[in-house]
Amino acid sequence: MNRIYVATATTILLAHNSIAFVSPRHNHYVKTDITIEPTTSFSFTPSSVQPSLNKNRFCGLSHQTFFRSKNRIQRCATSQSTQLEPPSSIKTEVGDDTISPNTLTLESDQTPPQPLQPQPPLREGVAKTLDGRLICASQCAYNLTQPYFQSAGYRPKTVAKRISRGSNSVLIGMTHDGITIAFRGKQTSNPLDWIQNAALFLTPVGDRTGFKGKMHASFYRSTKSLWKPLKEVLMDMLKISKEEGWKQDVYFTGHSKGGAMASVAALLMKRDGDFPDPAYVCTFGSAKVGDSEFRDYFNKKISQTSYEAHLDIVPFLPPSASTMGNMNDDLSEIINGLLWSEKSSNKKNNYKWDYQTVGKRKFINEFAKISDEDVTRELDSRRIRDIEKGTGLSLADFRAAHCSSCTDDGCYGYYFKAVGENSCVVCGDNDYP
């Protein structure tokens, strides 16, 4: 049995690989139990981490030390951001990426928010806002490292679960807020390698799902492949939470492809009679899930915030017609080369793109601040211009802008700096671009 120990001043993480059988066709699941126990121990064997764009390092908080090497720069986890509450349902015009926070619809199937119950104070090192805790959880879906694990607010003396099938993976745990479900994004050197044949993947799924509009079939299948074991774990955690008198709200989060899967999973939960409605979805640099009809359907059902950062092109993809129209020839050629395979490229000239963003869009500007400006077509056009100028259309810059962890070599850190403000402090100078 493999054990992975990660120690902080208040928690020790033990990961037990309870099931480890995977066929070459990925017909079986891998389940990992993560037992969270309080401890005062500071000694641990560092875990082997999966590849990522930047090196996630452990953190020093005054006398508390989390380290791998004495020669490495350390990070601190002290969360103090001020974040908006989850949004109400949003109504938009068909075919338009724009979502105005001032146009709220009354035609919504979302469950009205329940009165808040008294909650215990946050433990030291836990992010101070809901969105801050969710971005930390989305990072834990990649790697269980600091400062993200401590800041996500997982409850001591509970067991979190990781479920994986092929390249798809989800982390479920009981937290200060209720139950948080975090989907992992793609773990490749190219953040855009998933978009090929996006036109062919946009298909009606109403007969199978009851959803309206067209969805990216690959995102749906990826999420559905994890749904059965995820549902079993979620039912167990809801039962435990009820018995312990803890909050039973369910939150979904994810970065990149993981954000798209979080949106799909929230809809699956919404239609499942065994569960309460999902409380909230929060995504970071998420790919688009479906067309304009699907977006309108989704926004009546689910409360979601979709964060998009300066110079990050992934939230524009797969594209809408307006997105493709805003690109210059060089960027358009790059994106078309990714969107179409050699066999399907003869269709690109006559195809009208209609992928749309779901939820309430929040833009993170070049200063790593959440903009007060509404996300409009004009803003999107300026962002495309900035991408063309600011990235040099290089893969390294695309990756750095899309990265959602702490700022580091190869990661601009816009998402984490903006949403988890002061959650990730580098002990040294590290300016944002």
Tab-separated table of C-alpha atoms in Angstrom:
chain	number	residue	atom	x	y	z
A	1	MET	CA	0.000	0.000	0.000
A	2	ASN	CA	1.367	3.398	-0.951
A	3	ARG	CA	1.205	6.233	1.579
A	4	ILE	CA	1.827	9.878	0.853
A	5	TYR	CA	2.372	12.191	3.823
A	6	VAL	CA	2.020	15.946	3.641
A	7	ALA	CA	2.266	17.740	6.990
A	8	THR	CA	1.275	21.237	8.014
A	9	ALA	CA	0.994	22.789	11.457
A	10	THR	CA	-2.624	21.673	11.723
A	11	THR	CA	-3.109	18.763	9.327
A	12	ILE	CA	-1.454	15.632	8.069
A	13	LEU	CA	-2.489	14.097	4.774
A	14	LEU	CA	-2.413	10.339	4.228
A	15	ALA	CA	-3.326	9.055	0.772
A	16	HIS	CA	-4.147	5.332	0.634
A	17	ASN	CA	-4.363	3.810	-2.836
A	18	SER	CA	-7.309	1.534	-2.141
A	19	ILE	CA	-8.021	0.455	-5.725
A	20	ALA	CA	-5.331	0.226	-8.374
A	21	PHE	CA	-6.537	-1.733	-11.373
A	22	VAL	CA	-6.803	-0.007	-14.726
A	23	SER	CA	-7.120	-1.765	-18.055
A	24	PRO	CA	-5.465	-0.317	-21.172
A	25	ARG	CA	-8.925	0.837	-22.294
A	26	HIS	CA	-9.554	2.627	-19.000
A	27	ASN	CA	-12.730	0.651	-18.273
A	28	HIS	CA	-12.053	0.718	-14.526
A	29	TYR	CA	-11.745	3.487	-12.002
A	30	VAL	CA	-8.894	4.375	-9.720
A	31	LYS	CA	-10.099	5.526	-6.304
A	32	THR	CA	-7.833	7.183	-3.763
A	33	ASP	CA	-8.856	7.811	-0.132
A	34	ILE	CA	-7.321	10.875	1.531
A	35	THR	CA	-7.642	10.872	5.314
A	36	ILE	CA	-7.331	14.331	6.889
A	37	GLU	CA	-6.255	14.217	10.522
A	38	PRO	CA	-5.165	16.942	12.971
A	39	THR	CA	-1.558	16.710	14.095
A	40	THR	CA	1.262	18.787	15.454
A	41	SER	CA	3.927	16.892	13.510
A	42	PHE	CA	6.151	18.826	11.135
A	43	SER	CA	8.050	15.910	9.612
A	44	PHE	CA	6.935	14.273	6.410
A	45	THR	CA	8.026	12.471	3.295
A	46	PRO	CA	7.217	14.788	0.378
A	47	SER	CA	4.835	13.448	-2.222
A	48	SER	CA	5.759	12.887	-5.811
A	49	VAL	CA	3.816	15.503	-7.737
A	50	GLN	CA	2.382	15.296	-11.204
A	51	PRO	CA	3.714	17.491	-14.041
A	52	SER	CA	2.457	21.070	-14.007
A	53	LEU	CA	3.293	24.374	-15.618
A	54	ASN	CA	5.033	25.662	-12.527
A	55	LYS	CA	6.750	24.083	-9.545
A	56	ASN	CA	4.288	24.043	-6.627
A	57	ARG	CA	6.441	24.628	-3.570
A	58	PHE	CA	5.670	24.244	0.087
A	59	CYS	CA	5.073	27.233	2.296
A	60	GLY	CA	6.603	28.992	5.278
A	61	LEU	CA	4.210	30.745	7.680
A	62	SER	CA	6.208	32.379	10.497
A	63	HIS	CA	7.527	29.394	12.526
A	64	GLN	CA	5.512	26.885	10.498
A	65	THR	CA	7.632	25.387	7.718
A	66	PHE	CA	6.610	23.292	4.746
A	67	PHE	CA	9.615	22.353	2.679
A	68	ARG	CA	11.162	20.048	0.144
A	69	SER	CA	14.608	21.529	-0.098
A	70	LYS	CA	16.401	24.084	2.002
A	71	ASN	CA	17.563	25.739	-1.207
A	72	ARG	CA	14.073	26.312	-2.634
A	73	ILE	CA	12.028	29.475	-2.313
A	74	GLN	CA	9.143	28.985	0.124
A	75	ARG	CA	5.545	30.166	-0.136
A	76	CYS	CA	3.102	31.458	2.442
A	77	ALA	CA	-0.622	30.726	2.720
A	78	THR	CA	-2.470	33.703	4.217
A	79	SER	CA	-5.817	34.357	2.549
A	80	GLN	CA	-7.486	37.756	2.872
A	81	SER	CA	-9.393	38.475	-0.327
A	82	THR	CA	-12.743	40.236	-0.636
A	83	GLN	CA	-14.885	38.370	-3.153
A	84	LEU	CA	-18.429	38.720	-4.472
A	85	GLU	CA	-21.173	36.335	-3.432
A	86	PRO	CA	-22.352	33.712	-5.954
A	87	PRO	CA	-24.445	35.407	-8.676
A	88	SER	CA	-28.093	35.090	-9.501
A	89	SER	CA	-29.279	33.549	-12.763
A	90	ILE	CA	-28.300	35.557	-15.815
A	91	LYS	CA	-30.330	36.301	-18.922
A	92	THR	CA	-28.538	37.043	-22.202
A	93	GLU	CA	-29.277	37.588	-25.844
A	94	VAL	CA	-29.032	34.569	-28.128
A	95	GLY	CA	-25.714	34.317	-29.933
A	96	ASP	CA	-23.986	36.912	-27.751
A	97	ASP	CA	-21.094	36.140	-25.400
A	98	THR	CA	-21.996	39.170	-23.290
A	99	ILE	CA	-23.552	38.646	-19.860
A	100	SER	CA	-24.597	41.752	-17.988
A	101	PRO	CA	-24.952	41.518	-14.218
A	102	ASN	CA	-27.787	44.012	-14.422
A	103	THR	CA	-30.071	41.777	-16.511
A	104	LEU	CA	-31.366	39.147	-14.122
A	105	THR	CA	-34.072	36.706	-15.188
A	106	LEU	CA	-37.001	35.648	-13.063
A	107	GLU	CA	-37.499	32.512	-15.161
A	108	SER	CA	-35.146	30.322	-13.195
A	109	ASP	CA	-35.192	26.774	-11.874
A	110	GLN	CA	-32.462	27.512	-9.365
A	111	THR	CA	-33.306	26.770	-5.754
A	112	PRO	CA	-33.648	30.021	-3.740
A	113	PRO	CA	-30.724	30.475	-1.330
A	114	GLN	CA	-31.390	29.186	2.161
A	115	PRO	CA	-30.680	31.285	5.271
A	116	LEU	CA	-27.082	30.890	6.363
A	117	GLN	CA	-26.485	28.802	9.467
A	118	PRO	CA	-23.945	29.904	12.084
A	119	GLN	CA	-20.537	28.599	11.057
A	120	PRO	CA	-17.385	28.047	13.103
A	121	PRO	CA	-14.585	30.522	12.403
A	122	LEU	CA	-12.177	29.669	9.614
A	123	ARG	CA	-9.009	27.907	10.664
A	124	GLU	CA	-5.695	29.677	10.239
A	125	GLY	CA	-4.465	29.517	6.646
A	126	VAL	CA	-7.918	28.885	5.108
A	127	ALA	CA	-8.893	31.294	2.328
A	128	LYS	CA	-11.314	33.931	3.604
A	129	THR	CA	-13.767	33.841	0.694
A	130	LEU	CA	-15.766	31.107	-1.003
A	131	ASP	CA	-14.214	31.714	-4.427
A	132	GLY	CA	-10.784	31.800	-2.819
A	133	ARG	CA	-11.367	28.390	-1.262
A	134	LEU	CA	-12.701	27.034	-4.547
A	135	ILE	CA	-9.667	28.105	-6.580
A	136	CYS	CA	-7.515	26.347	-3.975
A	137	ALA	CA	-9.641	23.214	-4.336
A	138	SER	CA	-9.305	23.402	-8.130
A	139	GLN	CA	-5.530	23.394	-7.681
A	140	CYS	CA	-5.766	20.409	-5.327
A	141	ALA	CA	-7.427	18.545	-8.197
A	142	TYR	CA	-4.019	18.731	-9.901
A	143	ASN	CA	-1.697	18.260	-6.919
A	144	LEU	CA	-2.258	18.044	-3.176
A	145	THR	CA	0.383	20.618	-2.282
A	146	GLN	CA	0.630	23.812	-0.270
A	147	PRO	CA	-0.585	26.496	-0.101
A	148	TYR	CA	-3.641	25.125	-1.887
A	149	PHE	CA	-4.505	22.172	0.355
A	150	GLN	CA	-4.569	24.137	3.608
A	151	SER	CA	-6.341	27.125	2.039
A	152	ALA	CA	-9.175	25.027	0.523
A	153	GLY	CA	-10.618	24.440	4.001
A	154	TYR	CA	-10.963	20.646	4.094
A	155	ARG	CA	-12.392	19.414	7.399
A	156	PRO	CA	-9.967	17.623	9.736
A	157	LYS	CA	-10.767	13.994	10.593
A	158	THR	CA	-12.602	13.449	7.290
A	159	VAL	CA	-11.802	11.399	4.199
A	160	ALA	CA	-11.593	13.041	0.783
A	161	LYS	CA	-11.803	10.922	-2.372
A	162	ARG	CA	-10.080	11.144	-5.724
A	163	ILE	CA	-11.722	9.278	-8.623
A	164	SER	CA	-9.822	8.850	-11.882
A	165	ARG	CA	-10.606	7.157	-15.153
A	166	GLY	CA	-8.124	7.503	-17.969
A	167	SER	CA	-7.105	11.165	-18.128
A	168	ASN	CA	-10.218	12.339	-16.260
A	169	SER	CA	-10.052	12.945	-12.522
A	170	VAL	CA	-12.138	14.538	-9.775
A	171	LEU	CA	-11.474	15.301	-6.087
A	172	ILE	CA	-14.380	15.279	-3.606
A	173	GLY	CA	-14.039	16.425	-0.017
A	174	MET	CA	-15.961	17.797	2.947
A	175	THR	CA	-14.978	21.389	3.591
A	176	HIS	CA	-15.897	24.408	5.684
A	177	ASP	CA	-18.558	25.246	3.059
A	178	GLY	CA	-20.124	21.804	2.644
A	179	ILE	CA	-18.897	19.394	-0.029
A	180	THR	CA	-16.532	20.600	-2.748
A	181	ILE	CA	-16.136	18.723	-6.034
A	182	ALA	CA	-13.081	19.793	-8.040
A	183	PHE	CA	-12.406	18.511	-11.556
A	184	ARG	CA	-8.861	18.343	-12.886
A	185	GLY	CA	-7.952	20.050	-16.159
A	186	LYS	CA	-5.697	18.722	-18.880
A	187	GLN	CA	-2.153	17.837	-17.858
A	188	THR	CA	-0.277	18.405	-21.083
A	189	SER	CA	2.375	20.855	-22.218
A	190	ASN	CA	-0.082	22.323	-24.750
A	191	PRO	CA	-3.202	23.817	-23.098
A	192	LEU	CA	-4.961	23.903	-26.477
A	193	ASP	CA	-4.525	20.302	-27.633
A	194	TRP	CA	-8.093	19.320	-26.675
A	195	ILE	CA	-9.904	21.606	-29.117
A	196	GLN	CA	-9.359	19.690	-32.372
A	197	ASN	CA	-12.629	18.775	-34.097
A	198	ALA	CA	-14.594	21.029	-31.734
A	199	ALA	CA	-17.099	21.642	-34.551
A	200	LEU	CA	-17.776	17.917	-34.848
A	201	PHE	CA	-18.127	17.550	-31.069
A	202	LEU	CA	-20.882	20.195	-30.841
A	203	THR	CA	-23.917	17.932	-30.938
A	204	PRO	CA	-27.495	17.806	-29.571
A	205	VAL	CA	-27.627	15.724	-26.391
A	206	GLY	CA	-31.246	16.334	-25.388
A	207	ASP	CA	-32.377	12.769	-26.125
A	208	ARG	CA	-29.852	11.398	-23.623
A	209	THR	CA	-29.787	14.176	-21.056
A	210	GLY	CA	-32.947	16.262	-21.278
A	211	PHE	CA	-30.706	19.333	-21.712
A	212	LYS	CA	-31.519	21.919	-24.348
A	213	GLY	CA	-29.172	23.065	-27.083
A	214	LYS	CA	-25.914	21.528	-28.236
A	215	MET	CA	-22.985	20.492	-26.051
A	216	HIS	CA	-19.366	19.567	-26.592
A	217	ALA	CA	-19.839	15.792	-26.604
A	218	SER	CA	-16.323	15.067	-25.339
A	219	PHE	CA	-16.819	17.231	-22.218
A	220	TYR	CA	-20.114	15.468	-21.562
A	221	ARG	CA	-18.619	11.990	-22.003
A	222	SER	CA	-15.608	12.824	-19.815
A	223	THR	CA	-17.885	13.976	-16.995
A	224	LYS	CA	-20.333	11.103	-17.415
A	225	SER	CA	-17.456	8.594	-17.214
A	226	LEU	CA	-16.892	9.676	-13.585
A	227	TRP	CA	-20.490	10.288	-12.578
A	228	LYS	CA	-21.457	6.852	-11.207
A	229	PRO	CA	-18.624	6.548	-8.635
A	230	LEU	CA	-18.810	10.296	-7.935
A	231	LYS	CA	-22.503	9.960	-7.156
A	232	GLU	CA	-21.846	7.113	-4.716
A	233	VAL	CA	-19.182	9.119	-2.889
A	234	LEU	CA	-21.346	12.242	-2.823
A	235	MET	CA	-24.289	10.364	-1.311
A	236	ASP	CA	-22.024	8.998	1.427
A	237	MET	CA	-20.612	12.458	2.190
A	238	LEU	CA	-24.057	14.044	2.303
A	239	LYS	CA	-25.117	11.357	4.789
A	240	ILE	CA	-22.058	11.962	6.976
A	241	SER	CA	-22.547	15.736	6.833
A	242	LYS	CA	-26.171	15.387	7.891
A	243	GLU	CA	-25.262	13.125	10.798
A	244	GLU	CA	-22.532	15.526	11.950
A	245	GLY	CA	-24.722	18.611	11.575
A	246	TRP	CA	-22.426	20.103	8.901
A	247	LYS	CA	-23.469	22.115	5.871
A	248	GLN	CA	-24.691	19.956	2.982
A	249	ASP	CA	-24.252	22.502	0.190
A	250	VAL	CA	-22.456	21.092	-2.850
A	251	TYR	CA	-19.972	23.226	-4.802
A	252	PHE	CA	-18.323	22.506	-8.142
A	253	THR	CA	-15.068	23.971	-9.390
A	254	GLY	CA	-12.351	23.377	-11.949
A	255	HIS	CA	-9.737	24.973	-14.183
A	256	SER	CA	-9.515	24.725	-17.981
A	257	LYS	CA	-11.196	21.500	-19.155
A	258	GLY	CA	-11.930	20.832	-15.477
A	259	GLY	CA	-14.092	23.961	-15.438
A	260	ALA	CA	-16.138	22.684	-18.374
A	261	MET	CA	-16.587	19.337	-16.622
A	262	ALA	CA	-17.667	21.110	-13.417
A	263	SER	CA	-20.448	22.867	-15.352
A	264	VAL	CA	-21.645	19.602	-16.881
A	265	ALA	CA	-21.547	17.818	-13.516
A	266	ALA	CA	-23.654	20.546	-11.898
A	267	LEU	CA	-26.348	19.955	-14.522
A	268	LEU	CA	-26.168	16.199	-13.983
A	269	MET	CA	-26.701	16.778	-10.263
A	270	LYS	CA	-29.534	19.231	-10.943
A	271	ARG	CA	-31.518	16.635	-12.894
A	272	ASP	CA	-30.775	13.795	-10.450
A	273	GLY	CA	-33.653	13.316	-8.028
A	274	ASP	CA	-31.381	11.769	-5.394
A	275	PHE	CA	-29.634	15.068	-4.669
A	276	PRO	CA	-30.388	18.648	-3.646
A	277	ASP	CA	-29.627	21.285	-6.231
A	278	PRO	CA	-25.972	22.288	-6.521
A	279	ALA	CA	-25.254	25.427	-4.530
A	280	TYR	CA	-22.767	27.110	-6.868
A	281	VAL	CA	-20.189	26.564	-9.606
A	282	CYS	CA	-16.967	28.574	-9.881
A	283	THR	CA	-14.583	28.033	-12.811
A	284	PHE	CA	-11.209	29.445	-13.821
A	285	GLY	CA	-10.110	29.731	-17.440
A	286	SER	CA	-12.833	27.268	-18.432
A	287	ALA	CA	-13.365	26.101	-21.964
A	288	LYS	CA	-16.828	26.677	-23.429
A	289	VAL	CA	-19.317	23.830	-23.063
A	290	GLY	CA	-22.120	24.460	-25.560
A	291	ASP	CA	-23.987	26.768	-27.915
A	292	SER	CA	-26.167	29.800	-27.217
A	293	GLU	CA	-29.319	27.713	-26.589
A	294	PHE	CA	-27.442	25.534	-24.119
A	295	ARG	CA	-26.026	28.626	-22.388
A	296	ASP	CA	-29.472	30.124	-21.859
A	297	TYR	CA	-30.781	26.792	-20.557
A	298	PHE	CA	-27.814	26.395	-18.223
A	299	ASN	CA	-28.067	29.914	-16.782
A	300	LYS	CA	-31.677	29.302	-15.758
A	301	LYS	CA	-30.658	26.158	-13.890
A	302	ILE	CA	-27.240	26.804	-12.354
A	303	SER	CA	-25.538	29.658	-10.475
A	304	GLN	CA	-22.001	29.987	-11.830
A	305	THR	CA	-19.145	32.480	-11.938
A	306	SER	CA	-16.688	32.091	-14.820
A	307	TYR	CA	-13.338	33.838	-14.282
A	308	GLU	CA	-11.314	34.794	-17.365
A	309	ALA	CA	-7.846	36.314	-17.174
A	310	HIS	CA	-5.831	38.801	-19.208
A	311	LEU	CA	-3.979	37.132	-22.123
A	312	ASP	CA	-5.703	33.782	-21.539
A	313	ILE	CA	-7.158	32.561	-24.830
A	314	VAL	CA	-8.703	29.333	-23.498
A	315	PRO	CA	-11.949	31.004	-22.230
A	316	PHE	CA	-12.566	32.089	-25.841
A	317	LEU	CA	-12.437	28.482	-27.064
A	318	PRO	CA	-14.051	26.686	-28.722
A	319	PRO	CA	-14.978	29.982	-30.362
A	320	SER	CA	-18.090	31.949	-31.195
A	321	ALA	CA	-18.483	33.680	-34.548
A	322	SER	CA	-17.586	37.026	-32.955
A	323	THR	CA	-14.396	35.561	-31.449
A	324	MET	CA	-13.190	34.290	-34.824
A	325	GLY	CA	-14.127	37.622	-36.420
A	326	ASN	CA	-11.981	39.530	-33.921
A	327	MET	CA	-8.792	37.557	-34.644
A	328	ASN	CA	-6.110	38.760	-37.019
A	329	ASP	CA	-4.896	36.436	-39.774
A	330	ASP	CA	-1.993	35.019	-37.774
A	331	LEU	CA	-4.035	34.082	-34.695
A	332	SER	CA	-6.926	32.856	-36.842
A	333	GLU	CA	-4.551	30.564	-38.733
A	334	ILE	CA	-3.181	29.131	-35.475
A	335	ILE	CA	-6.641	28.517	-34.012
A	336	ASN	CA	-8.040	27.046	-37.220
A	337	GLY	CA	-5.062	24.732	-37.363
A	338	LEU	CA	-6.004	23.471	-33.911
A	339	LEU	CA	-9.767	23.375	-34.465
A	340	TRP	CA	-9.732	21.277	-37.625
A	341	SER	CA	-8.067	17.988	-38.425
A	342	GLU	CA	-6.629	17.416	-41.872
A	343	LYS	CA	-9.685	15.385	-42.868
A	344	SER	CA	-12.223	17.960	-41.687
A	345	SER	CA	-10.391	21.171	-42.688
A	346	ASN	CA	-12.391	21.504	-45.922
A	347	LYS	CA	-15.439	22.474	-43.800
A	348	LYS	CA	-13.886	25.414	-41.958
A	349	ASN	CA	-14.744	28.153	-44.462
A	350	ASN	CA	-18.505	27.546	-44.272
A	351	TYR	CA	-18.805	26.701	-40.588
A	352	LYS	CA	-20.427	29.203	-38.219
A	353	TRP	CA	-19.114	28.894	-34.686
A	354	ASP	CA	-21.558	29.263	-31.791
A	355	TYR	CA	-19.832	28.141	-28.595
A	356	GLN	CA	-20.842	30.404	-25.691
A	357	THR	CA	-19.675	30.967	-22.111
A	358	VAL	CA	-22.035	29.892	-19.308
A	359	GLY	CA	-22.502	31.688	-16.005
A	360	LYS	CA	-21.579	35.218	-15.006
A	361	ARG	CA	-18.300	36.234	-16.629
A	362	LYS	CA	-15.721	38.032	-14.487
A	363	PHE	CA	-12.613	39.470	-16.126
A	364	ILE	CA	-9.209	39.599	-14.393
A	365	ASN	CA	-7.157	42.464	-15.818
A	366	GLU	CA	-3.424	42.910	-16.425
A	367	PHE	CA	-2.959	44.029	-12.809
A	368	ALA	CA	-4.397	40.735	-11.545
A	369	LYS	CA	-7.515	42.548	-10.281
A	370	ILE	CA	-11.134	41.602	-10.913
A	371	SER	CA	-12.442	44.286	-13.242
A	372	ASP	CA	-15.565	46.277	-12.439
A	373	GLU	CA	-16.176	46.567	-16.179
A	374	ASP	CA	-18.953	44.404	-17.645
A	375	VAL	CA	-17.691	41.734	-20.029
A	376	THR	CA	-18.945	43.027	-23.378
A	377	ARG	CA	-18.121	42.328	-27.007
A	378	GLU	CA	-16.002	45.477	-26.999
A	379	LEU	CA	-13.975	44.200	-24.043
A	380	ASP	CA	-13.601	40.805	-25.699
A	381	SER	CA	-12.319	42.489	-28.855
A	382	ARG	CA	-9.704	44.406	-26.833
A	383	ARG	CA	-8.682	41.206	-25.072
A	384	ILE	CA	-8.102	39.457	-28.396
A	385	ARG	CA	-5.917	42.396	-29.500
A	386	ASP	CA	-3.979	42.136	-26.227
A	387	ILE	CA	-3.457	38.398	-26.751
A	388	GLU	CA	-2.110	38.994	-30.236
A	389	LYS	CA	0.313	41.641	-28.977
A	390	GLY	CA	1.115	40.413	-25.471
A	391	THR	CA	1.764	36.732	-26.093
A	392	GLY	CA	3.667	36.955	-29.349
A	393	LEU	CA	1.409	34.003	-30.222
A	394	SER	CA	3.875	31.710	-28.455
A	395	LEU	CA	2.855	28.484	-26.702
A	396	ALA	CA	4.880	29.397	-23.606
A	397	ASP	CA	2.942	32.659	-23.163
A	398	PHE	CA	-0.401	30.922	-23.800
A	399	ARG	CA	0.486	28.469	-21.037
A	400	ALA	CA	1.695	31.137	-18.617
A	401	ALA	CA	-1.489	33.218	-19.006
A	402	HIS	CA	-3.738	30.165	-18.623
A	403	CYS	CA	-2.002	28.823	-15.509
A	404	SER	CA	-4.128	29.093	-12.339
A	405	SER	CA	-1.515	28.504	-9.636
A	406	CYS	CA	0.839	30.887	-7.831
A	407	THR	CA	2.954	33.134	-9.990
A	408	ASP	CA	6.213	31.442	-10.901
A	409	ASP	CA	8.487	30.711	-13.817
A	410	GLY	CA	6.087	29.822	-16.627
A	411	CYS	CA	3.001	31.054	-14.763
A	412	TYR	CA	1.699	34.634	-14.669
A	413	GLY	CA	-0.553	33.812	-11.704
A	414	TYR	CA	-3.416	36.143	-12.693
A	415	TYR	CA	-6.200	33.825	-11.480
A	416	PHE	CA	-4.699	33.007	-8.110
A	417	LYS	CA	-3.571	36.547	-7.373
A	418	ALA	CA	-7.012	37.978	-8.181
A	419	VAL	CA	-9.343	35.399	-6.638
A	420	GLY	CA	-7.208	34.226	-3.735
A	421	GLU	CA	-5.647	37.620	-3.021
A	422	ASN	CA	-2.767	37.217	-0.561
A	423	SER	CA	-3.435	33.458	-0.455
A	424	CYS	CA	-0.141	32.907	-2.225
A	425	VAL	CA	2.739	35.115	-1.149
A	426	VAL	CA	6.202	34.471	-2.515
A	427	CYS	CA	8.954	35.097	0.041
A	428	GLY	CA	10.843	37.360	-2.344
A	429	ASP	CA	10.254	39.625	-5.310
A	430	ASN	CA	8.058	38.182	-8.057
A	431	ASP	CA	6.339	40.834	-10.119
A	432	TYR	CA	3.422	40.202	-12.421
A	433	PRO	CA	3.940	40.879	-16.123
